[in-house]
CSV table of C-alpha atoms in Angstrom, one decimal:
chain,number,residue,atom,x,y,z
A,21,MET,CA,-242.4,-73.2,1.5
A,22,MET,CA,-239.2,-73.2,3.6
A,23,LYS,CA,-239.4,-76.0,6.2
A,24,SER,CA,-238.7,-75.0,9.8
A,25,LYS,CA,-235.1,-75.3,11.0
A,26,GLU,CA,-235.9,-74.8,14.7
A,27,VAL,CA,-235.0,-77.9,16.7
A,28,ALA,CA,-236.0,-79.5,19.9
A,29,LEU,CA,-233.1,-81.8,20.6
A,30,VAL,CA,-233.1,-85.0,22.6
A,31,LEU,CA,-229.9,-86.7,23.5
A,32,SER,CA,-229.7,-90.3,24.9
A,33,SER,CA,-227.7,-91.9,27.6
A,34,GLY,CA,-224.9,-94.3,26.6
A,35,GLY,CA,-221.6,-93.6,28.3
A,36,ALA,CA,-218.7,-92.7,26.0
A,37,ARG,CA,-220.9,-93.3,23.0
A,38,GLY,CA,-222.7,-90.1,24.0
A,39,LEU,CA,-219.6,-88.2,22.7
A,40,ALA,CA,-221.2,-88.7,19.3
A,41,HIS,CA,-223.8,-86.1,20.5
A,42,ILE,CA,-221.1,-83.5,20.0
A,43,GLY,CA,-220.7,-84.3,16.4
A,44,ALA,CA,-224.4,-84.5,15.9
A,45,ILE,CA,-224.9,-81.0,17.3
A,46,GLU,CA,-222.1,-79.6,15.2
A,47,ALA,CA,-223.7,-81.1,12.0
A,48,LEU,CA,-227.1,-79.5,12.9
A,49,VAL,CA,-225.6,-76.1,13.6
A,50,GLU,CA,-223.4,-76.2,10.5
A,51,ASN,CA,-226.5,-76.9,8.4
A,52,GLY,CA,-228.4,-73.9,9.7
A,53,TYR,CA,-230.5,-75.6,12.3
A,54,SER,CA,-231.2,-73.6,15.4
A,55,ILE,CA,-231.4,-75.6,18.7
A,56,LYS,CA,-234.3,-74.1,20.7
A,57,ALA,CA,-234.5,-76.6,23.6
A,58,ILE,CA,-232.6,-79.7,24.8
A,59,SER,CA,-233.5,-82.7,27.0
A,60,GLY,CA,-230.9,-85.3,27.8
A,61,THR,CA,-230.2,-88.3,29.9
A,62,SER,CA,-226.8,-89.2,31.4
A,63,MET,CA,-224.1,-88.4,28.8
A,64,GLY,CA,-226.8,-86.8,26.8
A,65,ALA,CA,-227.5,-84.4,29.7
A,66,LEU,CA,-223.8,-83.7,30.0
A,67,VAL,CA,-223.3,-82.8,26.3
A,68,GLY,CA,-226.6,-81.0,26.1
A,69,GLY,CA,-225.8,-79.0,29.2
A,70,MET,CA,-222.4,-78.1,27.8
A,71,TYR,CA,-224.1,-76.8,24.6
A,72,ALA,CA,-226.9,-75.0,26.4
A,73,SER,CA,-224.3,-73.2,28.6
A,74,GLY,CA,-222.1,-72.2,25.6
A,75,LYS,CA,-219.2,-74.4,26.8
A,76,LEU,CA,-219.4,-77.2,24.2
A,77,PRO,CA,-216.1,-76.1,22.4
A,78,LEU,CA,-214.2,-76.2,25.7
A,79,PHE,CA,-215.7,-79.6,26.6
A,80,ARG,CA,-214.9,-80.9,23.2
A,81,GLU,CA,-211.3,-79.8,23.5
A,82,PHE,CA,-211.0,-81.4,27.0
A,83,MET,CA,-212.5,-84.7,25.8
A,84,THR,CA,-210.4,-85.0,22.6
A,85,GLY,CA,-207.3,-84.4,24.6
A,86,LEU,CA,-207.8,-87.4,26.8
A,87,THR,CA,-205.5,-90.4,26.6
A,88,ARG,CA,-206.3,-93.9,27.9
A,89,LEU,CA,-204.2,-93.1,31.0
A,90,ASP,CA,-206.1,-89.9,31.6
A,91,VAL,CA,-209.5,-91.7,31.4
A,92,ILE,CA,-208.2,-94.3,34.0
A,93,ARG,CA,-207.0,-91.5,36.3
A,94,LEU,CA,-210.3,-89.7,36.0
A,95,MET,CA,-212.2,-92.9,36.9
A,96,ASP,CA,-211.2,-92.4,40.5
A,97,LEU,CA,-211.7,-96.1,41.5
A,98,ALA,CA,-213.3,-96.6,44.9
A,99,VAL,CA,-214.2,-99.8,46.8
A,100,SER,CA,-217.8,-99.2,47.9
A,101,LYS,CA,-221.0,-101.2,47.8
A,102,ARG,CA,-222.7,-98.1,46.3
A,103,GLY,CA,-220.5,-97.9,43.3
A,104,ILE,CA,-216.9,-98.3,42.1
A,105,ILE,CA,-216.2,-94.9,40.6
A,106,LYS,CA,-216.3,-91.8,42.8
A,107,GLY,CA,-216.6,-89.4,39.9
A,108,GLU,CA,-215.1,-86.5,41.9
A,109,ARG,CA,-212.1,-86.0,39.6
A,110,VAL,CA,-214.1,-86.0,36.4
A,111,PHE,CA,-216.8,-83.7,37.8
A,112,ALA,CA,-214.1,-81.3,39.2
A,113,GLU,CA,-213.0,-81.0,35.6
A,114,MET,CA,-216.6,-80.5,34.4
A,115,LYS,CA,-217.0,-77.7,37.1
A,116,ARG,CA,-213.9,-76.1,35.8
A,117,ILE,CA,-215.5,-75.9,32.3
A,118,ILE,CA,-219.1,-75.1,33.3
A,119,GLY,CA,-218.6,-73.1,36.5
A,120,ASP,CA,-221.7,-72.2,38.6
A,121,VAL,CA,-224.7,-72.0,36.3
A,122,LEU,CA,-228.4,-72.4,37.1
A,123,ILE,CA,-230.5,-74.2,34.5
A,124,GLU,CA,-233.1,-71.5,34.6
A,125,ASP,CA,-230.5,-68.9,33.5
A,126,LEU,CA,-229.5,-70.9,30.4
A,127,PRO,CA,-230.3,-69.2,27.1
A,128,ILE,CA,-232.4,-72.2,26.0
A,129,PRO,CA,-234.7,-74.5,28.0
A,130,PHE,CA,-232.9,-77.6,29.3
A,131,ALA,CA,-234.0,-80.7,31.0
A,132,ALA,CA,-231.8,-83.5,32.6
A,133,VAL,CA,-233.4,-86.8,33.5
A,134,CYS,CA,-232.5,-89.0,36.5
A,135,ALA,CA,-234.2,-91.7,38.5
A,136,ASP,CA,-235.3,-91.5,42.2
A,137,LEU,CA,-234.6,-95.0,43.6
A,138,ASN,CA,-236.3,-94.3,46.9
A,139,ASN,CA,-239.7,-93.5,45.4
A,140,HIS,CA,-239.3,-95.4,42.1
A,141,LYS,CA,-239.9,-92.4,39.9
A,142,GLU,CA,-238.4,-90.1,37.3
A,143,ILE,CA,-237.0,-86.8,38.3
A,144,VAL,CA,-236.5,-84.1,35.7
A,145,PHE,CA,-234.3,-81.1,36.4
A,146,THR,CA,-235.4,-78.0,34.7
A,147,SER,CA,-234.0,-75.6,37.3
A,148,GLY,CA,-231.3,-75.5,39.9
A,149,ASP,CA,-227.6,-76.1,39.6
A,150,LEU,CA,-226.7,-77.4,36.1
A,151,LEU,CA,-223.7,-79.5,37.2
A,152,ALA,CA,-225.6,-81.1,40.1
A,153,ALA,CA,-228.4,-82.1,37.6
A,154,ILE,CA,-225.9,-83.6,35.2
A,155,ARG,CA,-224.1,-85.4,38.0
A,156,ALA,CA,-227.3,-87.0,39.2
A,157,SER,CA,-228.4,-87.9,35.6
A,158,SER,CA,-225.0,-89.6,35.0
A,159,SER,CA,-224.8,-91.9,38.0
A,160,ILE,CA,-224.8,-95.4,36.3
A,161,PRO,CA,-226.1,-97.8,39.0
A,162,SER,CA,-223.4,-99.9,40.7
A,163,ILE,CA,-220.7,-98.1,38.7
A,164,LEU,CA,-220.7,-94.4,39.6
A,165,LEU,CA,-221.5,-93.4,43.2
A,166,PRO,CA,-225.1,-92.2,43.3
A,167,ILE,CA,-226.1,-88.7,44.5
A,168,ILE,CA,-228.0,-88.3,47.7
A,169,THR,CA,-230.2,-85.2,47.7
A,170,ASP,CA,-232.5,-84.5,50.7
A,171,GLY,CA,-232.3,-88.1,51.7
A,172,VAL,CA,-233.2,-89.3,48.2
A,173,LEU,CA,-230.9,-91.6,46.1
A,174,LEU,CA,-230.6,-90.3,42.6
A,175,VAL,CA,-229.2,-92.4,39.8
A,176,ASP,CA,-228.7,-92.4,36.0
A,177,GLY,CA,-231.8,-91.5,34.0
A,178,GLY,CA,-231.1,-94.3,31.6
A,179,VAL,CA,-232.8,-96.6,34.2
A,180,ILE,CA,-236.1,-94.9,33.5
A,181,ASN,CA,-236.0,-92.7,30.4
A,182,PRO,CA,-232.9,-93.2,28.2
A,183,LEU,CA,-234.2,-91.1,25.2
A,184,PRO,CA,-236.4,-88.4,26.9
A,185,MET,CA,-238.5,-87.2,24.0
A,186,ASP,CA,-241.4,-86.5,26.4
A,187,ARG,CA,-239.2,-84.1,28.4
A,188,VAL,CA,-238.0,-81.6,25.7
A,189,LYS,CA,-239.9,-78.3,25.4
A,190,TYR,CA,-241.1,-77.7,21.9
A,191,GLU,CA,-243.6,-75.6,20.0
A,192,ALA,CA,-245.7,-76.3,16.9
A,193,GLY,CA,-243.5,-76.2,13.9
A,194,ASP,CA,-240.3,-77.2,15.8
A,195,LEU,CA,-238.5,-80.2,14.5
A,196,LEU,CA,-238.1,-83.0,17.0
A,197,VAL,CA,-234.5,-84.4,16.6
A,198,ALA,CA,-233.3,-87.3,18.6
A,199,VAL,CA,-229.9,-88.9,18.9
A,200,ASN,CA,-229.9,-92.5,20.2
A,201,VAL,CA,-226.6,-94.2,20.9
A,202,ASN,CA,-228.2,-97.3,22.3
A,203,ALA,CA,-229.3,-98.8,19.0
A,204,PRO,CA,-228.9,-102.6,18.4
A,205,TYR,CA,-225.6,-104.3,17.9
A,206,GLN,CA,-224.4,-103.9,14.3
A,207,GLU,CA,-222.7,-106.9,12.8
A,208,ASN,CA,-219.4,-106.3,10.9
A,209,LEU,CA,-219.1,-102.8,12.5
A,210,VAL,CA,-215.6,-101.5,11.9
A,211,LYS,CA,-214.4,-100.8,15.4
A,212,LEU,CA,-213.1,-97.3,16.0
A,213,LYS,CA,-209.4,-97.4,15.3
A,214,PRO,CA,-208.3,-100.9,16.2
A,215,THR,CA,-205.7,-99.8,18.7
A,216,SER,CA,-204.4,-102.1,21.5
A,217,ASP,CA,-206.6,-101.6,24.5
A,218,THR,CA,-204.4,-103.7,26.8
A,219,LEU,CA,-204.2,-101.0,29.5
A,220,PHE,CA,-207.9,-100.4,29.3
A,221,ASP,CA,-208.7,-104.1,29.5
A,222,GLN,CA,-206.4,-104.3,32.6
A,223,THR,CA,-208.4,-101.5,34.3
A,224,ARG,CA,-211.7,-103.2,33.4
A,225,GLU,CA,-210.3,-106.4,34.8
A,226,LEU,CA,-209.4,-104.6,38.0
A,227,ILE,CA,-212.9,-103.2,38.2
A,228,ASN,CA,-214.4,-106.7,37.8
A,229,GLN,CA,-212.1,-108.1,40.5
A,230,LYS,CA,-213.0,-105.3,42.9
A,231,TRP,CA,-216.7,-105.9,42.3
A,232,ASN,CA,-216.4,-109.7,42.6
A,233,SER,CA,-214.6,-109.3,45.9
A,234,ILE,CA,-217.2,-106.8,47.2
A,235,THR,CA,-220.1,-109.1,46.2
A,236,GLY,CA,-218.4,-112.2,47.6
A,237,GLY,CA,-217.8,-113.6,44.1
A,238,HIS,CA,-214.6,-115.3,43.0
A,239,PRO,CA,-211.9,-112.6,42.5
A,240,LYS,CA,-210.5,-114.4,39.5
A,241,ARG,CA,-213.7,-114.6,37.3
A,242,THR,CA,-213.0,-113.8,33.7
A,243,LYS,CA,-214.0,-110.4,32.4
A,244,ILE,CA,-216.7,-112.1,30.3
A,245,ASN,CA,-218.7,-112.8,33.5
A,246,GLY,CA,-217.3,-110.2,35.8
A,247,VAL,CA,-219.9,-108.4,37.8
A,248,PHE,CA,-219.0,-105.1,36.1
A,249,ASP,CA,-219.6,-106.5,32.6
A,250,ILE,CA,-222.9,-108.2,33.7
A,251,VAL,CA,-224.2,-104.9,35.2
A,252,ASN,CA,-223.0,-102.9,32.2
A,253,SER,CA,-224.5,-105.3,29.6
A,254,SER,CA,-227.8,-105.5,31.5
A,255,PHE,CA,-228.0,-101.7,31.7
A,256,GLU,CA,-227.3,-101.5,27.9
A,257,LEU,CA,-230.1,-104.0,27.1
A,258,MET,CA,-232.6,-102.3,29.4
A,259,GLN,CA,-231.8,-98.9,27.8
A,260,HIS,CA,-232.3,-100.3,24.3
A,261,LYS,CA,-235.7,-101.9,25.2
A,262,MET,CA,-236.9,-98.7,26.8
A,263,THR,CA,-235.8,-96.6,23.9
A,264,LEU,CA,-237.8,-98.9,21.5
A,265,ILE,CA,-240.9,-98.2,23.7
A,266,ALA,CA,-240.2,-94.4,23.5
A,267,LEU,CA,-239.8,-94.5,19.7
A,268,SER,CA,-243.1,-96.4,19.4
A,269,GLN,CA,-244.8,-93.4,21.1
A,270,TYR,CA,-242.9,-90.5,19.5
A,271,LYS,CA,-241.8,-90.1,15.9
A,272,PRO,CA,-238.8,-87.7,15.6
A,273,ASP,CA,-238.5,-85.7,12.4
A,274,ILE,CA,-234.8,-86.6,12.4
A,275,LEU,CA,-233.6,-89.7,14.2
A,276,VAL,CA,-229.9,-90.7,14.5
A,277,ASN,CA,-229.3,-94.3,15.6
A,278,LEU,CA,-225.8,-95.4,16.6
A,279,PRO,CA,-225.1,-99.0,17.6
A,280,VAL,CA,-224.3,-100.0,21.2
A,281,ASN,CA,-221.1,-101.7,20.1
A,282,LEU,CA,-219.7,-98.5,18.6
A,283,ALA,CA,-217.7,-98.1,21.8
A,284,ASP,CA,-217.5,-99.3,25.4
A,285,THR,CA,-219.2,-97.3,28.2
A,286,PHE,CA,-215.7,-96.0,29.2
A,287,GLY,CA,-214.2,-95.6,25.8
A,288,PHE,CA,-213.7,-91.9,26.3
A,289,HIS,CA,-210.2,-92.0,24.8
A,290,LYS,CA,-211.9,-92.5,21.4
A,291,ALA,CA,-213.5,-89.1,21.5
A,292,ASN,CA,-212.4,-87.9,18.1
A,293,ASP,CA,-213.7,-91.0,16.4
A,294,LEU,CA,-217.0,-90.9,18.3
A,295,ILE,CA,-217.6,-87.2,17.5
A,296,LYS,CA,-216.9,-88.0,13.8
A,297,ALA,CA,-219.4,-90.9,13.9
A,298,GLY,CA,-222.1,-88.6,15.4
A,299,TYR,CA,-221.4,-85.9,12.8
A,300,GLU,CA,-221.5,-88.3,9.8
A,301,ALA,CA,-224.7,-90.0,11.1
A,302,MET,CA,-226.4,-86.7,11.6
A,303,ILE,CA,-225.4,-85.4,8.1
A,304,ALA,CA,-226.8,-88.6,6.5
A,305,GLN,CA,-230.1,-88.0,8.3
A,306,ILE,CA,-230.3,-84.3,7.4
A,307,LEU,CA,-229.8,-85.2,3.7
A,308,GLN,CA,-232.5,-87.9,3.9
A,309,LYS,CA,-234.9,-85.4,5.5
A,310,GLN,CA,-234.2,-82.8,2.8
A,311,GLU,CA,-234.9,-85.4,0.1
A,312,ILE,CA,-238.2,-86.4,1.8
A,313,ASP,CA,-239.2,-82.7,2.1
A,314,LEU,CA,-238.4,-82.1,-1.6
A,315,VAL,CA,-240.5,-85.1,-2.7
A,316,GLU,CA,-243.4,-83.9,-0.5
A,317,GLU,CA,-243.1,-80.4,-1.9
A,318,HIS,CA,-243.1,-81.7,-5.4
A,319,GLU,CA,-246.2,-83.9,-4.8
A,320,LYS,CA,-248.0,-81.0,-3.3
A,321,HIS,CA,-247.6,-78.9,-6.5
A,322,HIS,CA,-248.5,-81.8,-8.9
């Protein structure tokens, strides 16, 4: 009996690492899987929303064309107690790609997860403006300026549900496929293209200094204990722990795990390598699933 190839796809948060979602989607589609529904958090919501709106090739082209300097320019650094990156430049680019689209008009069901800080609860967007939902889902606390909607402060869904398997719409027979880019650190991981990141490190240092001065800390703290790095590492740890809880409750038919040290949160200039990593990891899991299915089929007939 032919196993179902209809997929309910779940894409995790994880900053630049989430570009691996592009490769994972490409691997699924190439192998004849049909994506029936998507839920995503943060970068997962962005990539998922691009796919659902038919704009993934355009988004891929934009991301793979970015240099380190482009990433720094798009960061739109701001000095504010609510966050240090305005996000206006990058989301102006996203609007250029997506345009004005309502989630309910997408050809497949889509859900973007974010957190409501005022009422301490999860908000799931399944209707309304697609880009607004993605923007709210991607507001990493203390880093990207949060969205205020109807007096409510909305931040990155990674705070509450980094791998939203409970938010994807799927029917009996559909395969639950999850891509998690917040898996544990992997020792001896070959870093993506060991290029000199001096410029990027300088920007990161600048971010740390801005944060340290805002919070009354010493402006010359090292990047190891700069406020930005502390917030970022804390957020990564929290996402990992919450993902483990989600995975103890839901068992995806295909699970792709990519380690948190694959790339920094803002390593968007490594798009090509990250997409390739997602593609290769998904291919490996598809092959594993096919082998398991063959064994099960064989045992059924003997």
